[in-house]
Amino acid sequence: MSVDGWHTLLVLGGIRSGKSEFAESLVADAPTVRYVATAPAGDPEDTEWAIRLAAHRARRPGSWSTEETAADPGRLVEVIAAAGPNETLLVDDLGGWVTVLLDPAHQPADDTATIAELAAAVRSSTARLVLVSPEVGLSLVPTTPLGRAFTDALGATNRAVADACDAVALVVAGQTAWLKPATPAPAHAVPPAATSPETVPGRAAAPRTTHNQAAPTHTVPADLGAGDVTLPEVLTPAAAPVPAPATSSEPGAGDWAAPTMALPMIATGLVIQPGMELPMPDDYTGPQAVDRLATLDVPGAGLGVLEQVVGFAAATQGTSTPRPWDSVRVLLIQGDHAGGASAGATPGESARRARQARAGRGALARLAAENRAGLQIVEAPASAPMEDGPALAADEVEAALRYGWRLAEQAADAGVQLLVLAACGAGAEAAAAAVLAATAGAEPPTVLGRVVTEQGEIDDTAWMVRCAAVRDALHRTRRSAREAKDVLAELGGGDIALATGVLLGATARKVPVLLDGPVGTAAAMVSRDLAGQARHWCLLPDHGGRPGVRLAADVLGLTPLVDLRLDLGEGATALAALPLLRSALTLAATLPVHPSLGGTDDEGGTDDGRDADRTEDEPDFTEPEPAGPGPTTVGADEPVYPGRRAD
């Protein structure tokens, strides 16, 4: 289970163990937090107690609100029961609540019934709830009646609340041990591996094609171990010609090369499971490359934020002088989500975008051509309405993960140096928001972007439908396990599962990945629980103004390099920024060391005598070779570059 994969959580710990600080850190990323203070004011002359309370207050951010329940022990139950699904509550702590409960001013009372009411409120809560409580059961039995009454009541409270919570953590000397959830997942969380969507009672089968959809580009095969299964072809889009007054080409015709390669599938016995040990980038070459930039002969202050690109490339290439990425491949994942997640989407639009990319038209294909990048289009399994049941069957999740892994393997075997993860699918952003809510504790409305129609208008009604779908899905799965594969099956669906497999496979083969959009960042969030090394092979050029991508970047520790605010579809912004990233790497690899630091200063011209006859007053014009759009195949094996005839 992920540390943040829970809905209600009890944090136990001894005095000064760090339990309160740990609980506060768990909700630090929430937009708003209601802090429920249970402790009574205490003796006004007890300065030490007052200092403790003041320290707690000082740690709370200004955006948090505080509610005190010391006057009435029943108030805590009311606050928890009334909290809505978009609220985050932090109760600190249950020891203070028990103190108030046992106060003679509130006696006689049925303490057992009050504790049961608290547990019931926690169990039925729709809010994100963290409760802190002292663990006093490890000490000696108190020698006074009042001490025994307190430890007995608090022990009973801790047991009842722990049973009601999704997760329980114990903090000892500042170190956290997770005591719950239990290993077995609830029976309803994920269908058995042999169960198909059609056989789940009360659930309609998810549509696998959309209205007026052309033949699928390539679907994830059910049996990935079969030896005759092939991966989708890799296309090389040609750069768009300069517009002319007239053209002889037919409308819609694309200029494409033959497939770059065809990789046969071989049964490898691949098992994708949590805790995989995959490679990490080089810890030393990245900082060395950044330090080396300070020695280069540049006229200004240097590369600025693009130093991060140099450090990333150096670490992933294992050298302090990284080279620009020459071989780049774009993986376009097309997969639709049924139900409220796709509210406001035009039926068949994602299939049209995939056909457009295959034909060499559209923003993604044009940008791929300008970057001399290959383009591979993959159709992910369609996802069922997540608000009604699992978005994807468990066996389909396994198949999608394995298939994505092998797509990355194919790219690595072909010599690809950089992958760009792109996606187009109805409802993908809502599914990604659900994954973020489940893995990072995000509030769905804060990470779900506005819905923009084809006419450029904002559709608030569709946005509310999407929010409701995510909310209902999270409520349906609030007792489900939060393991990576469970999140993909219940919420993520086919496209995010396939993208997760790509990230894991790329990590295993040491191929860096450019992320750009909600599907890629949601996959990166899920991949943390399968292999924590995966996020270190990812680079985020731009968050695109999407709130979900921005939050995922914060959690993953990815710093966006630019803020272009382009909205051309997932993957296109990364391709638009790629020339800038390549330029930074070119400068880092080719610029000499500054003469003041031991570099050479060739003021006398070149050794071949080209400057021998140039007078002092003549300017030195050096015309660089034009950068062409990349090769287009004209024969079986011979590429022809612009400016060279094919005889």
Coordinates of C-alpha atoms in Angstrom, one line a residue, residues 4 160-161 192 241 480 502 573 632 636:
D4 CA -1.0 8.0 1.0
A160 CA -12.7 0.6 18.1
V161 CA -11.4 3.5 15.9
P192 CA -11.1 -12.5 -9.9
P241 CA 5.9 21.1 -46.9
S480 CA -11.0 -1.1 -1.3
V502 CA 5.5 1.8 -20.5
T573 CA 3.6 20.3 -25.6
T632 CA 12.0 9.7 -45.7
A636 CA 14.4 -0.8 -49.0

